[in-house]
Amino acid sequence: MTKIDAGIEVRDAHLHNLRNVDVEIPRGTLVAVTGVSGSGKSSLAFGTIHGEGQRRYLESVAPFARRLISSAVDPQVGSIDGLPPTVALQQSTTGGGARSTVGTVSALSNSIRLLYSRAGDNPKGLYSDSFSPNTPEGMCPACQGTGTVHEPTEASMVPDPTLSIEEGAIAAWPGAWAGKNFHDILAELGYDLDSPWQDLPKRDREWILFTDERPVVTVKPTRGADQIQRNYEGTWRSVASYLTKTLAETQSDSLRKRVLSYMESRVCEVCGGRRLNPDALAVTYAGMPIDELGALPLDRVHAVLSAQDPAPNSAEDLLLRQIVPALQSALDLGLAHLSLDRPARTLSAGELQRIRLAAQLRSGLFGVAYVLDEPSAGLHPAERGAVLDICRRFIDAGNSVLLVEHDMDLVAQADWLVDVGPLAGERGGEVVYSGPVADYDADTPTAKALANRTLSLCDAPRPATGTLTLSGVRARTIDGLDVSFGLGQFTAVAGVSGSGKSTLVSTVLAGVLRESASAVADEGDEGDAGDDAADDAGSAGEAGWGVDTHAGFDAVSRVVQITQRPIGRTPRSTLATYTGLFDGVRKLFAATDEAKRRKWTVSRFSYNLKQGQCPTCGGAGTIEVELVFLPGSYTTCPDCGGARYNDETLEVTWHGLNVAQVLDLTVDEAADVFVDEPKILRAVETLQAVGLGYLRLGQGAPELSGGEAQRIKLATELQRSRSARRGHTVYLLDEPTTGLHPADVALLARELNSLVDAGQTVIVVEHDLAVLAQADRIIEMGPGAGSDGGRIVADGTPAELAERDTATGRVLAARSA
Ligand code: ADP
Ligand code: ADP
Ligand code: ZN
Ligand code: ZN
C-alpha cells in the first residue's frame, strides 16, 4: 500500500467487527470510505476515528469524568497518531428538540435576529433575544411562544357528563395508581361518586375540576382482597391543575398527547399564532416582520437579503456578508425549498445533514477532520456535485474529509479510497484497499461497482394489470395535478429534491390508499413502531391534501408503507422481537423438558417480562449512563454482561444454547441452528434475502441504521405477505436505497421485483440510477423545487426518459451505453 507523508495512522482497531485493522489515511484530502452494508465502514469512520476524537475532546473539557467517559465512549483502538480534532455529521432523523427548526439547526436564526435588532426599523431598540419565540424576552406571553393555547374546560375533561365519577366520568384522570389516588381522595372527602356528573352541584363540579386548593387527606384505599391495603396521606390536585402541570413537565410524547386530548386547543388570540410578542412583531426589515421572513423559502430569503444595500462596514453590512453566502451554500445543496421556520422533525435525514453541512461552512474551522455519512442522500444525481464542492471547500480551508459514501459517481471523484470488507459482519471488518481511487482494481463488490457504472435501461416494461388514477391533486406545492400509477408494475417517482415526490407518494397516494383499501398494514403494527405510524397519518392530515376524483382503488385490498423511521428507540426492541421470530424461539424454550419441569412458560423467556429478565438492566442488556455531554449513552450492564436475563433463566438450554446465546447469533448462524424449524427459518431467510445476514438477532434498535431498519421492515412485510394470501397489495417506499452499497441495492431490487412478478404493485420514491434504470415506469416530478416543482415533467419507461431533456432524462442518457 502507498506510503503517506502526513496521515492519520490507525493501529489495531477492533471495534464491533473490525479485525485488528491498521490503516493510514492521508490528511488534507478527500477520502471516500466504502463497503457493503455491515462491512464496518461506520465502525471505522465514526466508531473508531470520530470516537477517539470525541473521547479526547471530552477528556479535555471534563478531565474529572475520565472514568465515566471511557466506559461510555470506548473506540477500542490500539492507537491513532496524527488525529486532528474530528467533527462528525451523521445521518439521523432526530433534529434536536421539539422547537428546533431549519433556522436553529443552521444557526441562521441567530444572525437574522441580530439583523432585526441592529438594522430593523426598531423603535424600541429591542435586543436580538427579543426576536425569538423560545426566549422569555421574545415569546408571546399568552402562549409561551407556541402560538397555541391549551385550556382545560369542563367539556374537554368530562366528555360524557351522563356518567358518574365511579363510571369514569373524569376521563382526563391518569390511569393506574395516580387516577385511583384522586378517586380515593374524593371518596374520603365525601363527594358523590355515584350520581351522573351532570347532576352534581355546580360548586362541587367546579371544585373537582378547577380548584387550586391542595388538601391532604388520609386515604384508606379499597382494593381487591388479595392486595395490601395500607393507609397513606394523599394530596389532592384538581383535574385542570393535574393536566396543566403534566403538560408543563412531561418529557413523554405519548403522555403529552394524552393530556392535550383532554384540553381545548385554539390559536392564541394575543399573537394570532405568530408566537412572538407584539413589540417584536412590530419591527420590520426589508419591509417584513421576522416571522414573515421565516416563512419564505430560502431562495426567496436569499433574493430579498441580496437586494439590500447596506452602508459599507455597518453592522448590517457585516451581518449580510455572513448570512448571504451561508444561504447560497444552502441553495447549492438543494435546500432552496425549505423555510427557516420549518420544524426539524419534518425534514428528511438527508435534508437535515445538508443543513448542518451548510452551517459548518460558516464555522471557519481549520485543521479538523470532518466525518460525513452519505451527504448525497435525498439528492438527485444532478444535484450531487454540490456535495463534492462543499467537501473541496472544507479541504481548501485546511481540513480533511472522510466521506462514507455509496454513490460510485461521487466515490470516483475522491482522492483516496478506503474500502472495508470484503463482505458484511464477521465476513467483513478488514480494510481491503487503501489507496488512490483510480488504482483500485480487485475482485471486490466496490471495485466492480466502480468499474461498471454503465446502466442498461428497461424498455420492455411489465404490462399494467390495472390503473390507479388521481385527478386534481392538491397538497403543499402540488396544485391540480393529474396522475396515474399502474398496478402490477414497478414505478419509480424521480425528480430533484423538493420537487414534490414525497408529497405525491407518501402523503397523497398513501392517504387515498389508506382511505380506500380494506386493510392497511402500517409498518410495525405488530411491533414497537405503532405510535410512529400513527404520527405519520397525523402529519398527512396536517399537510391538508385533497383530490377531486380517484378511480381504480377498489382493486387494492392492502397498502404497506415502509419508511426509514427507527423500529424503536430503546435497546428493548430488537431484530428478533420486531420480526416476530422471537415468539417462535421462546416457544422452543418453553417446550424443553427442563422448562416444563420448572413450570416455565414462554413469558419466562421474554427479557421484557419480570420473571426472566436481569433485574439490574430490566432486560435491556445495557444501562444508560448519565453524561451531560453525551445524552443517550449506553454501557453494557455490569450484572448480566449484556445477556439481558437472570442466571436461572439461562440454565435452560435448547440444542445446547441458552436464550441469550440465541439472541447473540447472527441471522446467518440462525439459518443453520433453526434449519428444522420452518417458521423461524422463513423469517431468517427473508432477512438474508435483503442482505441482513450479518445482523445479530438481539441487535437493539439504537444500533441499527435507518437503511437497516427499513430493510428489516421490508423483510418482515415480505414474510407476512408470503405466509398468507391477502389480495392485491401496494407497497410504498421512500428512498429505500439510502445507506446501501450498489451490491446491496441489487439485492433489494431483486426482492422488490419478486413482489411485482407475483402480481403486486411497488411504488418507490428514488434517486438511485440503478433502481430507476430497471423500473417499468418512471414518473419525474419537477422541474424545480418548492413552487417551481409540483408538476410531472416526464413519464415513461427508463429508455423513453433517456430521450427527454429533463434532470433525470439527462443523467440516464449520460450513464447508459
Ligand atoms: P457499515 O457502516 O459498513 O454498514 P457497521 O460498522 O455499522 O457497518 O457494522 C459493522 C458490524 O458491526 C455489523 O456486523 C454490525 O451489525 C455490527 N455493529 C454495528 N454497530 C454495533 C453496535 N453498536 N454493537 C454491536 N455491533 C454493532
Ligand atoms: P421531494 O420528496 O421531492 O424532496 P417534498 O414532497 O418533500 O419533495 O416537498 C415538496 C414541497 O413541500 C417542498 O417545498 C417542501 O419544502 C414542502 N414540504 C414538504 N414536507 C413539508 C412539511 N412537513 N411541512 C411543510 N412543507 C413541507
Ligand atoms: Zn401567543
Ligand atoms: Zn443486566
mmCIF file of C-alpha atoms and ligand atoms in Angstrom, residues 15-17 35-44 404 424-426 694-696 699 703 708 739, ligand 1:
data_model
loop_
_atom_site.group_PDB
_atom_site.id
_atom_site.type_symbol
_atom_site.label_atom_id
_atom_site.label_comp_id
_atom_site.label_asym_id
_atom_site.label_seq_id
_atom_site.Cartn_x
_atom_site.Cartn_y
_atom_site.Cartn_z
ATOM 1 C CA LEU A 15 -14.492 -2.147 17.472
ATOM 2 C CA HIS A 16 -17.524 -4.320 16.548
ATOM 3 C CA ASN A 17 -16.487 -6.495 13.618
ATOM 4 C CA GLY A 35 -18.049 -1.200 1.608
ATOM 5 C CA VAL A 36 -21.248 -3.240 1.615
ATOM 6 C CA SER A 37 -23.771 -2.616 4.350
ATOM 7 C CA GLY A 38 -22.484 -4.114 7.607
ATOM 8 C CA SER A 39 -18.863 -4.331 6.439
ATOM 9 C CA GLY A 40 -17.637 -1.988 9.161
ATOM 10 C CA LYS A 41 -17.444 1.448 7.454
ATOM 11 C CA SER A 42 -19.254 3.237 10.243
ATOM 12 C CA SER A 43 -17.372 1.289 12.874
ATOM 13 C CA LEU A 44 -14.117 2.563 11.359
ATOM 14 C CA VAL A 404 -18.831 7.381 3.956
ATOM 15 C CA ALA A 424 -20.536 -7.949 5.999
ATOM 16 C CA GLY A 425 -20.305 -8.740 9.713
ATOM 17 C CA GLU A 426 -17.832 -11.478 10.522
ATOM 18 C CA TYR A 694 -24.737 -10.202 9.273
ATOM 19 C CA LEU A 695 -27.025 -8.700 11.939
ATOM 20 C CA ARG A 696 -27.380 -10.323 15.361
ATOM 21 C CA GLN A 699 -29.247 -6.270 17.969
ATOM 22 C CA GLU A 703 -27.584 0.050 16.896
ATOM 23 C CA GLU A 708 -31.172 -1.413 8.083
ATOM 24 C CA GLY A 739 -27.203 3.704 3.076
HETATM 25 P P1 ADP B 1 -21.422 -0.367 7.846
HETATM 26 O O1 ADP B 1 -21.253 1.030 8.304
HETATM 27 O O2 ADP B 1 -20.393 -0.798 6.875
HETATM 28 O O3 ADP B 1 -22.807 -0.666 7.360
HETATM 29 P P2 ADP B 1 -21.178 -1.056 10.634
HETATM 30 O O4 ADP B 1 -19.847 -0.513 11.013
HETATM 31 O O5 ADP B 1 -22.382 -0.282 11.040
HETATM 32 O O6 ADP B 1 -21.191 -1.354 9.085
HETATM 33 O O7 ADP B 1 -21.328 -2.507 11.217
HETATM 34 C C1 ADP B 1 -20.287 -3.470 11.156
HETATM 35 C C2 ADP B 1 -20.666 -4.658 12.019
HETATM 36 O O8 ADP B 1 -20.734 -4.266 13.380
HETATM 37 C C3 ADP B 1 -22.011 -5.251 11.689
HETATM 38 O O9 ADP B 1 -21.918 -6.649 11.851
HETATM 39 C C4 ADP B 1 -22.930 -4.649 12.709
HETATM 40 O O10 ADP B 1 -24.016 -5.489 12.941
HETATM 41 C C5 ADP B 1 -22.024 -4.527 13.918
HETATM 42 N N1 ADP B 1 -22.403 -3.394 14.784
HETATM 43 C C6 ADP B 1 -22.686 -2.132 14.414
HETATM 44 N N2 ADP B 1 -22.970 -1.362 15.474
HETATM 45 C C7 ADP B 1 -22.892 -2.154 16.555
HETATM 46 C C8 ADP B 1 -23.063 -1.968 17.959
HETATM 47 N N3 ADP B 1 -23.388 -0.773 18.461
HETATM 48 N N4 ADP B 1 -22.885 -3.046 18.767
HETATM 49 C C9 ADP B 1 -22.555 -4.228 18.263
HETATM 50 N N5 ADP B 1 -22.367 -4.480 16.962
HETATM 51 C C10 ADP B 1 -22.527 -3.463 16.111
#
